[in-house]
Coordinates of C-alpha atoms in Angstrom, one line a residue:
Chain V
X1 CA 0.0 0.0 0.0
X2 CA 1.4 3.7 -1.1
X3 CA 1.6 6.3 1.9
X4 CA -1.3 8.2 -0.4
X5 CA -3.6 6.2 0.7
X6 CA -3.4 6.3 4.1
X7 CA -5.2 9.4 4.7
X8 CA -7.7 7.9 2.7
X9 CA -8.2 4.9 5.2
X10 CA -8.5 7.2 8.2
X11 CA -11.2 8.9 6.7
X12 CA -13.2 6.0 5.8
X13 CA -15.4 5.6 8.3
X14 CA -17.0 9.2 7.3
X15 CA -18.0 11.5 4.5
X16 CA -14.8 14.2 4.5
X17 CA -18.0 16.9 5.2
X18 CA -19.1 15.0 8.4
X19 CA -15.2 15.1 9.6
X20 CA -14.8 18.7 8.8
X21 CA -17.9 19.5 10.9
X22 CA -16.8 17.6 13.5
X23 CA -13.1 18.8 13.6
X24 CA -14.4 22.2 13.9
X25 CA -16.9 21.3 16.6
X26 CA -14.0 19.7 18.9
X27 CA -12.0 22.4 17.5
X28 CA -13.9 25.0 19.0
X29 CA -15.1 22.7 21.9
X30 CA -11.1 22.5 23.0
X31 CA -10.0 26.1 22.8
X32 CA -13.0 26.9 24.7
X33 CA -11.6 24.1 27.4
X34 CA -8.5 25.1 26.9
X35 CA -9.3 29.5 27.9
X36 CA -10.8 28.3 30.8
X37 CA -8.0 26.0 32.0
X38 CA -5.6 28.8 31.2
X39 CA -7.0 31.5 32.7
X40 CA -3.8 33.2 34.1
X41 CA -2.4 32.7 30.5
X42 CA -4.9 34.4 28.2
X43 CA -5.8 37.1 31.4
X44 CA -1.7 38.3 30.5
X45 CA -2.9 37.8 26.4
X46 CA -6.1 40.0 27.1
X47 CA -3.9 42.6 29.4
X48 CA -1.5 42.8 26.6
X49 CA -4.0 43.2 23.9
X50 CA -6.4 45.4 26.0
X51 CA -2.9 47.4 26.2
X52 CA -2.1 47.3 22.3
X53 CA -6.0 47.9 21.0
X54 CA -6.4 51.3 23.6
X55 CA -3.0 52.6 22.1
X56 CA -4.2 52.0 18.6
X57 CA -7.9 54.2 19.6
X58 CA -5.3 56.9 21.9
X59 CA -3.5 57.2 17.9
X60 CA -6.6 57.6 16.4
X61 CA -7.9 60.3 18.9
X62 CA -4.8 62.1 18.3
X63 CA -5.1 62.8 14.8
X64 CA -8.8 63.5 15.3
X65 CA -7.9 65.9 17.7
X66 CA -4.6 67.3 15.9
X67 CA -6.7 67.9 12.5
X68 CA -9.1 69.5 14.7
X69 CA -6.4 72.1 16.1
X70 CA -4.6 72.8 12.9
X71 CA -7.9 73.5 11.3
X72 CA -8.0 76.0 13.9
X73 CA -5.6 77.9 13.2
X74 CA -5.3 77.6 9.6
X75 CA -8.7 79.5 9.9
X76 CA -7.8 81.9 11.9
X77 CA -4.6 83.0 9.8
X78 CA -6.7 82.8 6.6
X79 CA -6.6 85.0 3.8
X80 CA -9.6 88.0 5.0
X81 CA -10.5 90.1 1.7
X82 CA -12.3 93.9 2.3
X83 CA -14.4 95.1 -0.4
X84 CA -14.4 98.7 -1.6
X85 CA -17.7 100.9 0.1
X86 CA -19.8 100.8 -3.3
X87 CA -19.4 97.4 -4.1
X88 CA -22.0 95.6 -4.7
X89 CA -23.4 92.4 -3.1
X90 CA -24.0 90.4 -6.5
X91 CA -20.2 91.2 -7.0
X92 CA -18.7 89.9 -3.9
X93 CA -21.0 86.7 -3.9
X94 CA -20.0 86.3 -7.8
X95 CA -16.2 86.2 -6.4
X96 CA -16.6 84.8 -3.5
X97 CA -18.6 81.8 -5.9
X98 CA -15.5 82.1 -8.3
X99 CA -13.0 81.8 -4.9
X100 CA -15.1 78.8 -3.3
X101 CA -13.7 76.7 -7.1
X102 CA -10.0 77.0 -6.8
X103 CA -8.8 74.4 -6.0
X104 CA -7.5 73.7 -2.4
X105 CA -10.3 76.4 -0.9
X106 CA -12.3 74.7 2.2
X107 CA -14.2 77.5 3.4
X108 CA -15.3 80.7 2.2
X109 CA -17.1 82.6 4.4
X110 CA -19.2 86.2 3.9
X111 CA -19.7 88.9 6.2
X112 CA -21.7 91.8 5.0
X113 CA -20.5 95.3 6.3
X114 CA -23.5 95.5 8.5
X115 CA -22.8 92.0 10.1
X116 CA -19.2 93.5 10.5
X117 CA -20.1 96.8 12.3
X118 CA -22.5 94.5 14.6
X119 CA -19.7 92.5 15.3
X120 CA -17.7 95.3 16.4
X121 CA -19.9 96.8 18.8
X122 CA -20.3 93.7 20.2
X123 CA -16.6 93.5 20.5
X124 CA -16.2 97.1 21.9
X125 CA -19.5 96.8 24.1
X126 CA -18.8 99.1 27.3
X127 CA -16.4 101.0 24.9
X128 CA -18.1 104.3 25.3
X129 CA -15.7 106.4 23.2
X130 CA -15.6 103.8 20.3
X131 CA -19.2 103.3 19.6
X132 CA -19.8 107.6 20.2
X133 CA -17.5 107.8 17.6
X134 CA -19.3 105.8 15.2
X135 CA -22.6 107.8 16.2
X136 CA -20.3 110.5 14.8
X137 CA -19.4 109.1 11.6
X138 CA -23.2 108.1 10.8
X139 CA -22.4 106.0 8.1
X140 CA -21.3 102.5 8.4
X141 CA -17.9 102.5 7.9
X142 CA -16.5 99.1 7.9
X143 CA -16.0 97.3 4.8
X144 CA -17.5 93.8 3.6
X145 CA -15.5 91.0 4.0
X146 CA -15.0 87.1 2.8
X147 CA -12.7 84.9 4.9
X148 CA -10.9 82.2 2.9
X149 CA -9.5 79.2 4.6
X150 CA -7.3 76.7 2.0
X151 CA -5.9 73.7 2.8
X152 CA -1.8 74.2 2.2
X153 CA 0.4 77.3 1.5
X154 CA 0.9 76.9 -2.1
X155 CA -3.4 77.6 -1.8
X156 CA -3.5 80.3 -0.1
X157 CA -0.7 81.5 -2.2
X158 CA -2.9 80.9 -5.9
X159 CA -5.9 82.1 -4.4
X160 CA -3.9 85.4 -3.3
X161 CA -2.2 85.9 -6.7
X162 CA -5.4 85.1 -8.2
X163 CA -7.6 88.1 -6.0
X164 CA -4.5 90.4 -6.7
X165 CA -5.4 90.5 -10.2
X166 CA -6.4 93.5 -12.0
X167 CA -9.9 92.4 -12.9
X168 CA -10.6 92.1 -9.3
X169 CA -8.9 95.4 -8.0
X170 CA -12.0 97.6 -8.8
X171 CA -13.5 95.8 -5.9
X172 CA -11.0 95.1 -3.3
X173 CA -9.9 97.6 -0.8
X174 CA -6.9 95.1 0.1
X175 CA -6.4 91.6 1.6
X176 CA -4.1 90.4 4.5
X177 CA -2.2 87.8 2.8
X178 CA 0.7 90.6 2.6
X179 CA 0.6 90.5 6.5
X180 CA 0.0 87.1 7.0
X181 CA 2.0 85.5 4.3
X182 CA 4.8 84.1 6.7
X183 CA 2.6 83.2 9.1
X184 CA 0.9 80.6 6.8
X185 CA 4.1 79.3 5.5
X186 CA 5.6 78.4 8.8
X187 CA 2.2 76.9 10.0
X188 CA 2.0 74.6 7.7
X189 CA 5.3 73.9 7.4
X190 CA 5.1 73.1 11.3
X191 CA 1.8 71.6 10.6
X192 CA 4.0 68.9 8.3
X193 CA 6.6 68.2 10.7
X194 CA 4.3 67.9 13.1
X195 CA 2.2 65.3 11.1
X196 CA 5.3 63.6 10.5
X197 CA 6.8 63.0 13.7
X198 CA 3.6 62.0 14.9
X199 CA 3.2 59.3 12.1
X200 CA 6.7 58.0 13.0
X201 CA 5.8 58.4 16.5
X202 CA 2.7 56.6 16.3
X203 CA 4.8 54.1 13.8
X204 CA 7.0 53.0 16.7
X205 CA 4.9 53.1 19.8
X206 CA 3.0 50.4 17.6
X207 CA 5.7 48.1 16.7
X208 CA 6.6 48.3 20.0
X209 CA 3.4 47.3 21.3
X210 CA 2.6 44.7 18.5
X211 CA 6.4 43.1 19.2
X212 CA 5.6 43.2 23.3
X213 CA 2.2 41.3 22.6
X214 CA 3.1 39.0 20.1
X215 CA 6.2 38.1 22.6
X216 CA 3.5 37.4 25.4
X217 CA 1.4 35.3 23.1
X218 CA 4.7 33.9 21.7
X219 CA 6.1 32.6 25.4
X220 CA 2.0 31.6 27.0
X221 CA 2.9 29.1 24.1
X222 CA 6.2 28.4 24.7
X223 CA 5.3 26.8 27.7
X224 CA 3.2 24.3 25.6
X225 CA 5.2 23.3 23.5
X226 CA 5.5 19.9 25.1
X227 CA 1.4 19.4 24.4
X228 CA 1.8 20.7 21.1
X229 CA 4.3 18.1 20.2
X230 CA 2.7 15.1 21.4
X231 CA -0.4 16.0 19.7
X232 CA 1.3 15.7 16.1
X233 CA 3.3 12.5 17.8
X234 CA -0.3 11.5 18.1
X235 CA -0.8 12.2 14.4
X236 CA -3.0 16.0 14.6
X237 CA -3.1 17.6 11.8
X238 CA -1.5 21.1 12.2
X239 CA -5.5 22.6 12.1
X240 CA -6.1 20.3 14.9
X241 CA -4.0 21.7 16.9
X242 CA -3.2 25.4 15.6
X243 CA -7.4 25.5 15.9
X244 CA -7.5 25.4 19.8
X245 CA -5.0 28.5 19.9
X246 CA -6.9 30.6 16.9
X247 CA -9.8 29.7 19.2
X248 CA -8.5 31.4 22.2
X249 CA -7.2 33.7 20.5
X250 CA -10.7 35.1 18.9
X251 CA -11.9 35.2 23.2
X252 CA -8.8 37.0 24.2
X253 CA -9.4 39.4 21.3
X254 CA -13.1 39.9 22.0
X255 CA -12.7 40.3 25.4
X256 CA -9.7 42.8 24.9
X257 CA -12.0 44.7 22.2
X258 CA -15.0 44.8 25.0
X259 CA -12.8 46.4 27.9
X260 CA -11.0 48.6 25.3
X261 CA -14.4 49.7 24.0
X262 CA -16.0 50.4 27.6
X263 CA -12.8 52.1 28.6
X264 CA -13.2 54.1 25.5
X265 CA -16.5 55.1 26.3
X266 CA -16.3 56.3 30.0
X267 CA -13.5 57.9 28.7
X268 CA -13.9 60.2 26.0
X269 CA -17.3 60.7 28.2
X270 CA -15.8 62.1 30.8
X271 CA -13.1 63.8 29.3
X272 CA -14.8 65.8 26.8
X273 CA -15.7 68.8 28.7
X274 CA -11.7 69.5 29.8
X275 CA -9.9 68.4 26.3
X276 CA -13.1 71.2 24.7
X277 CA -12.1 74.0 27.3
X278 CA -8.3 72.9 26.1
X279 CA -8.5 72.9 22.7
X280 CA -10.9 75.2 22.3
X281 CA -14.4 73.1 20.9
X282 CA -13.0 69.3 20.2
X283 CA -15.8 67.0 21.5
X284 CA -13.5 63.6 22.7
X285 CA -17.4 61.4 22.8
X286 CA -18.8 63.6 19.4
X287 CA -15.2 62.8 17.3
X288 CA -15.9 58.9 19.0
X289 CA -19.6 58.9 18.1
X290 CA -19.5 60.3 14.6
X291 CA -16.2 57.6 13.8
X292 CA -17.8 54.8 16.3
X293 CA -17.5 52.5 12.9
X294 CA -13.8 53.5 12.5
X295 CA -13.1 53.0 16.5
X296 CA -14.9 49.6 16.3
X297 CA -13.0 48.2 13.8
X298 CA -9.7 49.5 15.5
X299 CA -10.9 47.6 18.5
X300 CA -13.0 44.3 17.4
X301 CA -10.7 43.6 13.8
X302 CA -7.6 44.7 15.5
X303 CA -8.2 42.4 18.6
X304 CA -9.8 39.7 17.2
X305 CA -7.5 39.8 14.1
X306 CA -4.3 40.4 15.7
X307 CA -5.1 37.2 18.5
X308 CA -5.2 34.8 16.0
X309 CA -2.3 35.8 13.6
X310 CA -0.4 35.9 17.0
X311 CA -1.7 32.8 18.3
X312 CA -1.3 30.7 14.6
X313 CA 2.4 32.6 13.9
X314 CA 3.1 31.5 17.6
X315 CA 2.2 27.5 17.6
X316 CA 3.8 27.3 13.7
X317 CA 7.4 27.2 15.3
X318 CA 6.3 24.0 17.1
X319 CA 4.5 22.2 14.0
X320 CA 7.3 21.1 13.0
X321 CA 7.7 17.8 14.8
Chain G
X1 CA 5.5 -3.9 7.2
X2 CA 8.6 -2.0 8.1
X3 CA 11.9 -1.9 6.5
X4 CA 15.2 -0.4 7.5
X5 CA 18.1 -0.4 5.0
X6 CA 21.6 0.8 6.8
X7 CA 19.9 3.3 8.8
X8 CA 23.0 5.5 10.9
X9 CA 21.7 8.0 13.4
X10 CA 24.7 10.3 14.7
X11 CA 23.8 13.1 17.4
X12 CA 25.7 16.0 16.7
X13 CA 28.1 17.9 18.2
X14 CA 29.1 14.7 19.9
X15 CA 29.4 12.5 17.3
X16 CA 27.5 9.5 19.3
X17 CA 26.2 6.9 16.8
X18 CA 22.9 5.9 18.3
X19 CA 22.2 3.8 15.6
X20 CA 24.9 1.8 13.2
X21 CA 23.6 0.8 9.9
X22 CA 20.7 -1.2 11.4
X23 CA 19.1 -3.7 8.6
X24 CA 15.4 -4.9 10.0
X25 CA 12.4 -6.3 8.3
X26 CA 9.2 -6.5 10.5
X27 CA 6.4 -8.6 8.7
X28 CA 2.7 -7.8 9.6
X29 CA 1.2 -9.3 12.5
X30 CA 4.8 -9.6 13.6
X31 CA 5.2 -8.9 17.7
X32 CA 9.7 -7.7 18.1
X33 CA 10.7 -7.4 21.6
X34 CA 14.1 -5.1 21.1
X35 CA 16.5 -5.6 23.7
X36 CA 19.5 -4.2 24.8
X37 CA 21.6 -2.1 27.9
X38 CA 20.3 2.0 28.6
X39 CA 22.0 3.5 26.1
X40 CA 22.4 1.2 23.5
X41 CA 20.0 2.8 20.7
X42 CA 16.2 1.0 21.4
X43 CA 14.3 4.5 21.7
X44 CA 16.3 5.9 19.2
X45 CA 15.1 3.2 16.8
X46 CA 11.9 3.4 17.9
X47 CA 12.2 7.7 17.4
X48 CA 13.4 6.9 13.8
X49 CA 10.7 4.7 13.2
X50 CA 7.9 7.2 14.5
X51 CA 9.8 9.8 12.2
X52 CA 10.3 11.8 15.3
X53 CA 14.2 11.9 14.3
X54 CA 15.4 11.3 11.2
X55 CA 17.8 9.0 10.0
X56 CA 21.9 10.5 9.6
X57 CA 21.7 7.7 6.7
X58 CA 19.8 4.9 5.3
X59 CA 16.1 4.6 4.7
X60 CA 13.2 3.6 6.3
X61 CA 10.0 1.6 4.0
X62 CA 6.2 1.4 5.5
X63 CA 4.4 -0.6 3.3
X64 CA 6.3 0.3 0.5
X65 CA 6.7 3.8 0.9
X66 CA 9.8 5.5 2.0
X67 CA 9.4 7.8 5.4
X68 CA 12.2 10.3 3.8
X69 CA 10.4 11.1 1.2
X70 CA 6.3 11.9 2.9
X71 CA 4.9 14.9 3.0
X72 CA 3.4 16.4 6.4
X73 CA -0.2 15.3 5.3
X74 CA 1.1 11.5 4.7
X75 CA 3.2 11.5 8.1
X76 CA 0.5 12.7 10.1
X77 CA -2.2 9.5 8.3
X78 CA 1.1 7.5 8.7
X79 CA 1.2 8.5 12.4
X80 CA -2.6 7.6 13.1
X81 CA -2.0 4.4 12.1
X82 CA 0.6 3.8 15.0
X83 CA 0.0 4.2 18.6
X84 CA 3.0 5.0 20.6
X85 CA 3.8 4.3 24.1
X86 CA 6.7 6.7 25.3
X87 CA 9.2 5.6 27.8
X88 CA 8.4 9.2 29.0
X89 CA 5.0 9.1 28.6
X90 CA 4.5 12.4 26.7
X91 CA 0.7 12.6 28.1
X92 CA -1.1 16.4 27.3
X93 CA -0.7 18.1 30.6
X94 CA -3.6 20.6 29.7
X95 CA -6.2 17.2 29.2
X96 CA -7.6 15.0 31.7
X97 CA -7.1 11.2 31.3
X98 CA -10.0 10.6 29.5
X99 CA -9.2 13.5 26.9
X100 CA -5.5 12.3 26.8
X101 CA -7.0 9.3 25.4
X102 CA -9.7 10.0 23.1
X103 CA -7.3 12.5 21.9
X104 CA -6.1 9.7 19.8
X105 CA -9.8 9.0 18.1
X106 CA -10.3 12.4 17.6
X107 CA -7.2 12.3 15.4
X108 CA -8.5 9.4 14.0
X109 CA -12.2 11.0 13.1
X110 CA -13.7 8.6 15.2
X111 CA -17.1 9.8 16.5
X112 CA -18.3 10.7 19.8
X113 CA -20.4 8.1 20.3
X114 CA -17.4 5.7 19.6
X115 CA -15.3 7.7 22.0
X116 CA -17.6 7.5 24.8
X117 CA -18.5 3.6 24.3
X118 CA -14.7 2.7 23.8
X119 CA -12.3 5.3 26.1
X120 CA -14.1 3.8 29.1
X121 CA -14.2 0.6 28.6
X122 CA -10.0 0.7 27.6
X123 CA -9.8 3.0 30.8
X124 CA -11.0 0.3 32.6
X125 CA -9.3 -2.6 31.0
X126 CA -6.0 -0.7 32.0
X127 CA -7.6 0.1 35.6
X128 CA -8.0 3.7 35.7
X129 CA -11.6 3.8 35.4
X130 CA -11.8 6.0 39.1
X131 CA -8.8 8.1 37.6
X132 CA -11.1 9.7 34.6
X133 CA -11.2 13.0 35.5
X134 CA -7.5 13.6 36.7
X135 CA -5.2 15.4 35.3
X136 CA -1.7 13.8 34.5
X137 CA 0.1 15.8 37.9
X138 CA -2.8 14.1 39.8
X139 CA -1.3 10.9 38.9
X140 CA 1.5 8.5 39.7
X141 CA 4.4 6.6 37.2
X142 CA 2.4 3.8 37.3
X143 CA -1.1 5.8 36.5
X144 CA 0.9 7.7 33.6
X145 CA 2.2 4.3 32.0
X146 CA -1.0 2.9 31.7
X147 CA -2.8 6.3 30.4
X148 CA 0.0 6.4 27.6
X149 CA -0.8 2.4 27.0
X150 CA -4.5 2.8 26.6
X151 CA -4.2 6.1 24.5
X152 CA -1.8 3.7 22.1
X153 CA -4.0 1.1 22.5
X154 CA -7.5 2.8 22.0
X155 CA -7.5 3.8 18.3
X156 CA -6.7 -0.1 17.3
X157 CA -3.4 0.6 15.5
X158 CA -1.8 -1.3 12.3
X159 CA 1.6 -0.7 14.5
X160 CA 2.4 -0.3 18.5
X161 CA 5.7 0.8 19.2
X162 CA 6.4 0.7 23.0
X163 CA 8.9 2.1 24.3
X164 CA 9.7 0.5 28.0
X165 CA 6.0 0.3 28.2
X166 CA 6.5 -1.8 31.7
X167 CA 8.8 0.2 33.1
X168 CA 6.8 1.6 36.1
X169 CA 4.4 -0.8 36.4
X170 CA 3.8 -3.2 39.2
X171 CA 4.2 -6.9 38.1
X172 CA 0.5 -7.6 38.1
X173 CA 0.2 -4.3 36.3
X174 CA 2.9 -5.9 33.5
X175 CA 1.3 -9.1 33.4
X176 CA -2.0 -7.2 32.5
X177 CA -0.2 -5.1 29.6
X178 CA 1.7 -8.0 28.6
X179 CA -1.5 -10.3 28.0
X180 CA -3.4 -6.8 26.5
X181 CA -0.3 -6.9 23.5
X182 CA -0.2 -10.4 22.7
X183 CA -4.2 -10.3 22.4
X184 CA -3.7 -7.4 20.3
X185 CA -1.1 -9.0 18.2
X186 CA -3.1 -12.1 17.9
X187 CA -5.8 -9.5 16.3
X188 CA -3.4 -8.7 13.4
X189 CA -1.5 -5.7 14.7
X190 CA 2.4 -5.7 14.3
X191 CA 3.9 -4.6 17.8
X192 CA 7.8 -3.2 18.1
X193 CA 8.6 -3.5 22.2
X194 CA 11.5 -1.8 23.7
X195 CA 12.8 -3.3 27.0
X196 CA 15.9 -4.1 29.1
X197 CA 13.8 -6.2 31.6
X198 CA 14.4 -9.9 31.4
X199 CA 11.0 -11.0 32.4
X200 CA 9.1 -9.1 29.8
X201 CA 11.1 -10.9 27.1
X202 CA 10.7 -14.6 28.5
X203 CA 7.0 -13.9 29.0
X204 CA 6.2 -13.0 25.6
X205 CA 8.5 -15.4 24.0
X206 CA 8.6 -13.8 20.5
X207 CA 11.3 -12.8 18.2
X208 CA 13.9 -11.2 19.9
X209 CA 16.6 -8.1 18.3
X210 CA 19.3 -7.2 20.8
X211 CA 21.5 -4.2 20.2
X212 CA 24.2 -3.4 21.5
X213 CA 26.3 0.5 20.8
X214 CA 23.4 1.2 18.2
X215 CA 23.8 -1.9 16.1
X216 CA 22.1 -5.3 15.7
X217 CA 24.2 -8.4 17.2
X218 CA 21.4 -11.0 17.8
X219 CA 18.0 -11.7 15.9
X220 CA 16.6 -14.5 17.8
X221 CA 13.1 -16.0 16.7
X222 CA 11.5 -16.7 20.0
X223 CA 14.6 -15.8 21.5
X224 CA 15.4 -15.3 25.4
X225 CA 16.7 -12.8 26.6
X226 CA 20.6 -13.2 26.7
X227 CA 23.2 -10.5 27.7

């Protein structure tokens, strides 16, 4: 008889279907054994996971919260256009239209003169000298404005050369790119580095975390490796034995996913009025409600997923018997 | 059965040859008591044979086919058809007896109605019935020796290959085994028995291979035990 048949006689009292269902059922039926028998094992697995899944969400809070501040201040050094006294409404809206196209313009934003002169008394409220003085002048005599926020320098820096043009000088009193020119370089330039060191930042803390869990999975193995053995002495097929671990794995990662997901929640709960009185209006729980798809597949995939390629990488080293 | 043509196994770094170009033929339904001083290369044959080492040289032929040449898929249906008793028991530490032993039908496909109908009724034939539910620390040499025997045993192998299979047994204990193989080998199944004790050899009265430094010096057909 040829060794390719032998498979063939260990299967013969079943169909292969009726083996496949059964391997899976004693397949899950084992790892679930096996997680409660090991408690102490996979409680260090979930720790570490918990650890490595709340680091991943802390990343992605950062850059919701980073964006948020950058946008900030890009909006507050945008470009702020005054229109000339007798222009007209139809032409700033027709520009401001024309402006809202370029490309790399986020925001463009309209305030008539009278929304400007109500704004300033409300700024100068109390200001007794200011506001007789515009009694004084009668007229209104602040200008109409549109604030223009773009999305890198070399924007704000096509949209300027664009409203510097001659066909738009009838209209425009003057701009404050001049003045705030520099100002928009070096923010985005920070804004850059500051993006990059994160990523590179975020990059390592990661590996670091992924190496530190896969080593705990790795050595809650080790210390199997005995079992693992004997159960391909016995004649397992690597699935009958890698499928325990996988098993355990998907519970570790679940359970890690759940805590990481509650701590997330009481977290960004109770943390959202400070980090909106320190960053001036970013909502930790409305950035977490409105990406709660993103943050759950951070926190189920990544747990779930990351416990069983550690747990199947981990047992292959000991296959090999 | 089993062939082995000029199998050498040297350990390296140092260079001990376990095994020196052994030549062996087992026929089916062949029971081989292998005989021979600590040291002198039985469980290294018997490792070789299991292909849980291979072979420095030489080749070993199951039923035709070569073990050198098998694929992971073949060795693990090769392996099902053996049941192995270790001379250090190698039970699953994380399994109680009764899984330890149905761990080898599971392997096999078996069902779970055949594993509940036949793992008790081997436990008891090997008298552990009380011990079911212990765990392999729970249990004694003795208890440990016969868990490995019945998980061998339990999946009715084409081959047993035991390894001191009496060594930590009591002598009513061995007399038990002992009667437990020939009745198996009376069934058909080829059984390959490694031991240095005398009395396990006269008992069984069946072909004997003594080695001696890794290589064959006697093949006695029911041979005593002579050293």
């Amino acid at each position: 008889m040829k060794m390719a048949q032998l498979c063939a006689i260990s299967k013969k009292a079943n169909s292969y279907f009726k083996i496949m269902v059964t391997l899976t059922k004693r397949i899950i039926k084992t790892g679930l054994t096996a997680f409660q028998r090991q408690l102490g094992l996979n409680s260090a697995t979930i720790f570490v996971l918990t650890a490595m899944i709340l680091l991943f969400t802390f990343i992605f809070f950062v850059d919701g919260m980073s964006n948020f501040l950058f946008n900030s201040f890009q909006e507050k050094v945008g470009i702020s256009v005054y229109f000339k006294q007798d222009t007209s409404a139809e032409d700033i809206s027709a520009l401001k239209e024309e402006v809202a196209q370029k490309p790399g313009v986020t925001k463009v934003v309209y305030v008539s003169k009278e929304e400007a002169l109500e704004k300033f008394k409300q700024n100068h409220l109390g200001d007794d000298i200011i506001l007789k003085t515009l009694e004084i002048v009668g007229d209104n005599p602040l200008a109409a404005e549109i604030k223009i926020t773009a999305d890198s320098d070399s924007s704000y820096k096509s949209v300027a050369e664009f409203l510097a043009g001659e066909e738009n000088s009838a209209i425009i009193q003057r701009m404050s790119y001049q003045k705030t020119e520099e100002i928009i370089k070096k923010l985005f330039a920070i804004t850059r580095e500051v993006k990059k060191i994160g990523l590179i930042m975020g990059l390592f803390f990661g590996l670091i975390v992924v190496v530190i869990v896969f080593s705990t999975v790795r050595l809650s193995i080790h210390t199997l490796r005995e079992e693992i053995g004997v159960m391909k002495l016995v004649g397992a097929s690597n699935w009958m034995v890698r499928g325990p671990f996988m098993v355990q794995g998907i519970l570790c990662g679940s359970i890690a996913a759940v805590i990481s997901l509650i701590l997330t929640i009481v977290t960004t709960y109770f943390a959202t009025p400070s980090v909106v009185t320190i960053t001036g209006g970013f909502s930790l729980f409305g950035y977490f409600s409105s990406n709660l798809w993103a943050v759950l597949a951070i926190q189920i995939l990544g747990g779930i997923g990351m416990g069983i390629i550690f747990n199947a990488l981990a047992v292959k080293k000991y296959l090999k018997v | 059965m089993i062939s082995l043509k000029d199998v050498t196994k040297i350990y390296y770094p140092s260079k001990i040859m376990a095994l020196d170009h052994i030549n062996l033929d087992v026929a089916k339904g062949e029971f081989i008591v292998i005989v021979g001083r600590s040291g002198a290369g039985k469980t290294t044959l018997i490792k070789a044979i299991n292909k849980e080492i291979e072979p420095t040289s030489g080749e070993i032929i199951f039923e035709g086919a070569s073990l050198a040449s098998i694929n992971m898929t073949e060795l693990n249906c090769f392996r099902r058809r053996i049941g192995t008793i270790f001379q250090d028991y190698r039970l699953i530490h994380t399994k109680n007896v009764f899984e330890n032993v149905a761990y080898a039908m599971e392997v096999v496909g078996a069902s779970d109605a055949d594993i509940d109908r036949d793992v008790p009724s081997v436990l008891n034939m090997v008298g552990l019935k009380e011990k079911t539910h212990s765990f392999p620390q729970e249990l004694s040499g003795g208890e440990k020796q016969r868990v490995a025997i019945a998980r061998a045993l339990i999946h009715r192998p084409d081959l047993i290959l035991a390894d001191e299979p009496t060594a930590n047994l009591d002598v009513y204990s061995i007399q038990d085994v002992l009667e437990s193989f020939l009745k198996i080998n009376e069934m058909g199944t080829t059984i390959i028995l490694a031991t240095h004790n005398q009395n396990v050899v006269n008992y069984l009265k069946t072909r004997v291979i003594t080695i001696e430094n890794g290589a064959i010096v006697r093949d006695q057909q029911k041979g005593k035990f002579i050293l």
